[in-house]
Coordinates of C-alpha atoms in Angstrom, one line a residue:
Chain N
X1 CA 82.7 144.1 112.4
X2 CA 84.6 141.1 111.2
X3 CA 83.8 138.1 113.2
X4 CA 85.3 134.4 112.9
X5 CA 81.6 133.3 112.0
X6 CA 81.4 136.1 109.2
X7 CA 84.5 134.0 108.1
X8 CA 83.1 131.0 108.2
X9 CA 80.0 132.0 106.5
X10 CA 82.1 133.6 104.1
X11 CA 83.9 130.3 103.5
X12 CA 80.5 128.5 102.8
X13 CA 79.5 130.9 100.6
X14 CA 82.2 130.8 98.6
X15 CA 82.4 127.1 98.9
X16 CA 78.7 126.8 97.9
X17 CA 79.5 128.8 94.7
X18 CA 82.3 126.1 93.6
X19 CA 79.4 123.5 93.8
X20 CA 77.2 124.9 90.2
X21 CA 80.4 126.2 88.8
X22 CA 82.0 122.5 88.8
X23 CA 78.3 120.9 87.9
X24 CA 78.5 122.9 84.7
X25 CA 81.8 121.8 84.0
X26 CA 83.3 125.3 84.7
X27 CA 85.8 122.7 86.9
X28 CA 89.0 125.9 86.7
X29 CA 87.0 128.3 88.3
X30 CA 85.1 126.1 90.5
X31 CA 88.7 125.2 91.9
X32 CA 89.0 129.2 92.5
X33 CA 86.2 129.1 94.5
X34 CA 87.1 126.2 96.6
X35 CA 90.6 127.5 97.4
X36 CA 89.0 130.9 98.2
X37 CA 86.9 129.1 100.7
X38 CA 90.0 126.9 102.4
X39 CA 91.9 130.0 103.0
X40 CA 88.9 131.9 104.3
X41 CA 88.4 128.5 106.2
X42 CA 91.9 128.4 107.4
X43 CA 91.5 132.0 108.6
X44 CA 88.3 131.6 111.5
X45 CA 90.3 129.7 114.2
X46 CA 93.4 131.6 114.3
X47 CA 91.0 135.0 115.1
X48 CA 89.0 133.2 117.1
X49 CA 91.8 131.8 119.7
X50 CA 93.1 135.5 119.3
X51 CA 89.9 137.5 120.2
X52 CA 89.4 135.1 122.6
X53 CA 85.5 134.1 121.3
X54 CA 83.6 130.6 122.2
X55 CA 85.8 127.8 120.9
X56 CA 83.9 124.7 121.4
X57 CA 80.8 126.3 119.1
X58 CA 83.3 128.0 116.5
X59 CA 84.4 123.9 116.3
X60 CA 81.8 122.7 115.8
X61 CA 80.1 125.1 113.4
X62 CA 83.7 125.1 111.2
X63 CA 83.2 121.2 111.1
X64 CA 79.4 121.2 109.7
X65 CA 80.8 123.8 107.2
X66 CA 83.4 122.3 106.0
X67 CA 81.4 118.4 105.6
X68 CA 79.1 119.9 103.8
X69 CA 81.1 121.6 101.5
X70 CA 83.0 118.9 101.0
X71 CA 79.7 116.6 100.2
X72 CA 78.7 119.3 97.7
X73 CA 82.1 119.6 96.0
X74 CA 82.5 116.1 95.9
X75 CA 79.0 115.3 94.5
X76 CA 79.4 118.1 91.9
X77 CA 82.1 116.2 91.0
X78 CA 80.5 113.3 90.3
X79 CA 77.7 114.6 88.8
X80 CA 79.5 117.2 87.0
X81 CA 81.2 113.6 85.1
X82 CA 84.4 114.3 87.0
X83 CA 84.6 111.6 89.3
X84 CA 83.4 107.6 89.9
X85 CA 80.2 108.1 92.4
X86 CA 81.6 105.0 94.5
X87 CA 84.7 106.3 95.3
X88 CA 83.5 109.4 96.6
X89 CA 80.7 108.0 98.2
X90 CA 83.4 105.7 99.9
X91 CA 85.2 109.0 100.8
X92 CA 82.4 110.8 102.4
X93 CA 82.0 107.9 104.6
X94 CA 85.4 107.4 105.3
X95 CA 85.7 111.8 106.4
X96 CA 82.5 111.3 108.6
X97 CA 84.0 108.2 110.4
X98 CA 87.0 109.9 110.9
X99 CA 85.2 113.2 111.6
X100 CA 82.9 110.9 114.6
X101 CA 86.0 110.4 116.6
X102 CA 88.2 113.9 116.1
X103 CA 86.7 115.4 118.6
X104 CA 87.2 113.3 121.4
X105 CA 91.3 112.9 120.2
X106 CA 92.3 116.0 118.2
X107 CA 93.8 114.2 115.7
X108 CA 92.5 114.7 111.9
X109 CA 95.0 113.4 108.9
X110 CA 93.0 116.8 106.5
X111 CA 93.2 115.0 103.1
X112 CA 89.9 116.4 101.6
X113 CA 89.3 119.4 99.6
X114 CA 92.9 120.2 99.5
X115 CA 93.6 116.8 97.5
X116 CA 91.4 117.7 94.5
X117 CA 93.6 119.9 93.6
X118 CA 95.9 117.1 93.0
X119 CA 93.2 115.2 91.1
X120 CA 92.9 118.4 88.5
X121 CA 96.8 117.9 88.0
X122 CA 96.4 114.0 87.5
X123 CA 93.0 112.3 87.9
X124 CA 90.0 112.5 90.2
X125 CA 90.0 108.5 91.1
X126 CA 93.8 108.7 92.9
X127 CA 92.9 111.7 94.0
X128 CA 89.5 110.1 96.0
X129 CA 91.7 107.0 96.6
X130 CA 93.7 109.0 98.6
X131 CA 90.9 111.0 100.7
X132 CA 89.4 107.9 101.4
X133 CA 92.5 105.8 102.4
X134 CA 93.8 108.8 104.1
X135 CA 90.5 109.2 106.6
X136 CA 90.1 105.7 107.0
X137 CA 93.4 105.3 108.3
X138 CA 92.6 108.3 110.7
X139 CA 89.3 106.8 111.9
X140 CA 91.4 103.7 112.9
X141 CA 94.4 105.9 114.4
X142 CA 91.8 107.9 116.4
X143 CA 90.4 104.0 117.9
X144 CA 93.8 103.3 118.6
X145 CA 94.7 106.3 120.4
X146 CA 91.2 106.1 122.0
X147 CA 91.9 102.3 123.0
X148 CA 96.0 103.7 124.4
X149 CA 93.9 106.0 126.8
X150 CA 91.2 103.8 128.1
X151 CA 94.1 101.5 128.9
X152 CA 96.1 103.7 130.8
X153 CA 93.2 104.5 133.1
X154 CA 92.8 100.4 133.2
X155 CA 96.4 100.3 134.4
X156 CA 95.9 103.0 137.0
X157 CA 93.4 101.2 138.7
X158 CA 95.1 97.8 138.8
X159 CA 97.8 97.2 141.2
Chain W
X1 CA 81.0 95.6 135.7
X2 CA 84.0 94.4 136.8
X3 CA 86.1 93.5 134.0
X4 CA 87.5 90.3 134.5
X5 CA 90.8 89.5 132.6
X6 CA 92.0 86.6 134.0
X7 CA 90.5 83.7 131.5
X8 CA 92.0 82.4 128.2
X9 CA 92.5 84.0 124.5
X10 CA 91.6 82.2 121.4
X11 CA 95.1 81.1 120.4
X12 CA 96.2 81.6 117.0
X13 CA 96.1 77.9 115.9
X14 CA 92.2 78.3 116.4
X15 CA 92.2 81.3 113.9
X16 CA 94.1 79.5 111.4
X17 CA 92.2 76.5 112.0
X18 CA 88.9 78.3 111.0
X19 CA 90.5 80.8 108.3
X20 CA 92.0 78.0 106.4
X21 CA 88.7 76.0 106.7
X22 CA 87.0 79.2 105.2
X23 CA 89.5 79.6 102.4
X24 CA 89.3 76.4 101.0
X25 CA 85.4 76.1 101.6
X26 CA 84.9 79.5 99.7
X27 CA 87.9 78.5 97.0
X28 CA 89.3 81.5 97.4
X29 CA 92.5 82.3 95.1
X30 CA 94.8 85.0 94.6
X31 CA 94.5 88.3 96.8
X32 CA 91.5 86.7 98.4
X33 CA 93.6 84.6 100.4
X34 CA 95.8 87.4 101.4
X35 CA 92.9 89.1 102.6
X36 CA 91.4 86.0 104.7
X37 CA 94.6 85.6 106.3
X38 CA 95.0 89.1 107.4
X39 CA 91.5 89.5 108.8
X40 CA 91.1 85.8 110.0
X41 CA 94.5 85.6 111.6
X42 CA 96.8 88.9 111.5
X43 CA 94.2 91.2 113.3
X44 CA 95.4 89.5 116.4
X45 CA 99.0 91.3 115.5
X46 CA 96.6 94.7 117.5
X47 CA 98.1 93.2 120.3
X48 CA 101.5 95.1 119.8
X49 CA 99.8 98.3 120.1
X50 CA 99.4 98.2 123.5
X51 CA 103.1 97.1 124.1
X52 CA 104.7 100.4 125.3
X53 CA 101.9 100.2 127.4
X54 CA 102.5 96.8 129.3
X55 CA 106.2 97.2 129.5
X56 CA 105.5 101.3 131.0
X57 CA 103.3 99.1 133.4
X58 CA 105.2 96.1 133.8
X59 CA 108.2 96.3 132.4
X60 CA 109.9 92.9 131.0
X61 CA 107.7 90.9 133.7
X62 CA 106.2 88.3 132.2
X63 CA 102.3 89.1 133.6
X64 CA 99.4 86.5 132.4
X65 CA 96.5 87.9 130.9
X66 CA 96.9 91.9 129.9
X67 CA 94.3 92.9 128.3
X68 CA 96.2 93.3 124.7
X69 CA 93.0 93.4 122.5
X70 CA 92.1 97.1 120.5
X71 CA 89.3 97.9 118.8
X72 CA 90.5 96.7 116.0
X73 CA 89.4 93.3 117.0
X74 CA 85.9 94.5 117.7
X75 CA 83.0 94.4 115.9
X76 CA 83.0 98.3 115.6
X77 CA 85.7 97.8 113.5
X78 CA 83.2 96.8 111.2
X79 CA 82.5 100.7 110.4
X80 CA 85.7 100.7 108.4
X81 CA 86.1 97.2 107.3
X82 CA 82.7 97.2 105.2
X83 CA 84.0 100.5 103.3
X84 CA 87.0 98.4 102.7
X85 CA 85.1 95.4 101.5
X86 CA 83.5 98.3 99.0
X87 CA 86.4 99.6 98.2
X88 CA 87.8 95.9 97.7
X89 CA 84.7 95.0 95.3
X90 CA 85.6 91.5 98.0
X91 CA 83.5 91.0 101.2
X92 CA 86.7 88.8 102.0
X93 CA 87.7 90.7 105.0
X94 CA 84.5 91.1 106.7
X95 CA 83.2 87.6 106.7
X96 CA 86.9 86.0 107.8
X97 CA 86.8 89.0 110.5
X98 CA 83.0 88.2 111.6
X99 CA 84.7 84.4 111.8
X100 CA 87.5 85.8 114.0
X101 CA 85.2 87.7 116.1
X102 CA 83.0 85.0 116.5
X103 CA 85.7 82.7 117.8
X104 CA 86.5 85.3 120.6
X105 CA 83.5 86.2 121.4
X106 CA 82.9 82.4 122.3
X107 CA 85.6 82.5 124.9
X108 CA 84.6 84.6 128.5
X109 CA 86.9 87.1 129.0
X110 CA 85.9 91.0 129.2
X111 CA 85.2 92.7 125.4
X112 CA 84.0 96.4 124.6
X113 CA 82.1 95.3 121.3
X114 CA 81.2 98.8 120.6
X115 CA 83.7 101.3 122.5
X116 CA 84.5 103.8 122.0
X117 CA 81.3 104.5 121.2
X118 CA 79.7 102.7 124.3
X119 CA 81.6 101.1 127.1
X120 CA 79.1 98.4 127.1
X121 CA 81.1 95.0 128.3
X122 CA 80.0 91.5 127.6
X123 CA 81.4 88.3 128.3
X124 CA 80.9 86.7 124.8
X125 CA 78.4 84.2 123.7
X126 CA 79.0 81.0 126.1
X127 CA 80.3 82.0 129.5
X128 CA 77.2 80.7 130.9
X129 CA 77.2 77.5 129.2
X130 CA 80.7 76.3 129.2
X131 CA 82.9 77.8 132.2
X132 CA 86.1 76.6 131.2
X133 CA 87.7 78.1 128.2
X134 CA 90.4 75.3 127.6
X135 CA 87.0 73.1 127.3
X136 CA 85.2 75.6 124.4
X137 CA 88.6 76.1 122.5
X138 CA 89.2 72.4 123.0
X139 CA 85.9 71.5 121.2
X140 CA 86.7 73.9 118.2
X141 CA 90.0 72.7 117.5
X142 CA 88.8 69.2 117.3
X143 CA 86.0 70.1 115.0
X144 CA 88.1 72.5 112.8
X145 CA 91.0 69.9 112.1
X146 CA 88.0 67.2 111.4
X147 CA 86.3 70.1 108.9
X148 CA 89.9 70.8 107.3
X149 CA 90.7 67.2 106.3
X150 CA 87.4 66.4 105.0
X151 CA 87.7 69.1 102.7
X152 CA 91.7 68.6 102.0

């Protein structure tokens, strides 16, 4: 029987496979692979809410998938010659800031796998520039909304 | 605790006092500067975030001591701001923000330094030594005009 974490596993697999591929420079394919795995990804939530299974550990099992496929992707990349190590390493941090916060707001700006397909069109460096300014930006929009609602409950209590 | 909001800000003149000081004792040039001034002075501009806020809650009363500052003004803030300084190749913003931080933090009202991560509150670094705030931010605008002109 098809479960969402048979989808999920699914999307690692598949997502783990883009790793080698891109590390010897098979880059086309390894890109296959990787949308394979976002469209499996894409796929585990919607059956979940409709089959009615146990949200909160589909959540967070989708979000240790999909940061470590993106460390593996992006490190392939790097190693594979694609990619300046700095910038991605700047990128990973700046998705597990933004990641520390998303569950406590909702809000997540994506801008990770999905933008390397951008870099294949034009260049891996824009590409990580905009991962990393994207997630950065949500780490400091989920503070902001995080500070909003600790004043509200500041301005409840105050006459 | 109870968070107590009624005592003074660090007024802007302070910042620029200190920012200014720090640009011209590092010799900064060129987007360095920019970047001083933004973190050393124009983090304070968090304030309009909570505006909707005060004017849901207060509408266009004029009320003394809101509690406008964010964490942007904290020193978690430094989780993003040191990427930055990385991605800058220029650690620019985090020592001019360390300088604004440490200009607040000398004043005694109510800061979450690490929320929202912790709601941990402290008082800053003097409330027990000097009560009065006018007195501390007094004392540093004195010294920081004397520091400018020397080094004009």
């Amino acid at each position: 029987m098809v479960t969402p974490n048979l989808i999920s596993g699914t999307s690692l697999v598949f997502g783990l496979i883009a790793g080698p591929l891109i590390l010897f420079h098979r880059l086309g394919l390894g890109l296959v692979f990787v949308s394979i795995s976002l469209v499996l990804d894409g796929l585990d939530g919607p059956m979940a809410r409709h089959f009615s299974y146990d949200l909160k550990k589909g959540e967070t099992l989708d979000t240790i998938i999909d940061r470590t496929l993106e460390i593996v992707t992006f490190l392939s990349l790097v190693v594979g010659g694609y990619a300046d190590y700095m910038i991605v390493v700047l990128s990973i941090v700046a998705i597990l800031l933004m990641t520390s916060l998303r569950k406590k707001t909702g809000f997540d700006p994506g801008f990770k796998r999905i933008v390397l397909f951008f870099g294949y069109l034009t260049n891996f460096y824009l590409a990580f520039t905009i991962i990393f300014w994207a997630n950065i930006l949500g780490f400091i929009v989920n503070l902001l909304i995080l500070d909003i609602r600790d004043q509200r409950k500041l301005d409840s209590c105050t006459p | 605790m109870l968070l107590v909001y009624n005592h003074k800000r660090m007024t802007f003149v302070t910042h620029i006092l200190l920012t200014n000081l720090g640009v011209k004792a590092l010799k900064l040039q060129g987007q360095d500067i920019v970047l001083a001034y933004v973190f050393g002075v124009l983090i304070d501009l968090d304030h309009f975030i909570k505006l909707p806020q005060y004017i849901k809650k207060n509408h266009i009363t004029v009320v003394k001591h809101y509690n406008w500052r964010s964490s942007l003004q904290e020193p978690i803030s430094l989780l993003w701001i040191i990427p930055l300084c990385f991605y800058l190749s220029s650690w620019v913003p985090a020592i001019f923000f360390l300088g604004h931080l440490f200009l607040d933090y000398c004043l005694s009202y109510a800061k979450k330094p690490f929320f929202p991560l912790s709601d941990y509150t402290t008082l800053g670094f003097l409330h027990r030594i000097i009560k009065n705030d006018k007195v501390t931010e007094g004392l540093f605008i004195i010294v920081l005009i004397c520091l400018n002109l020397i080094l004009v």
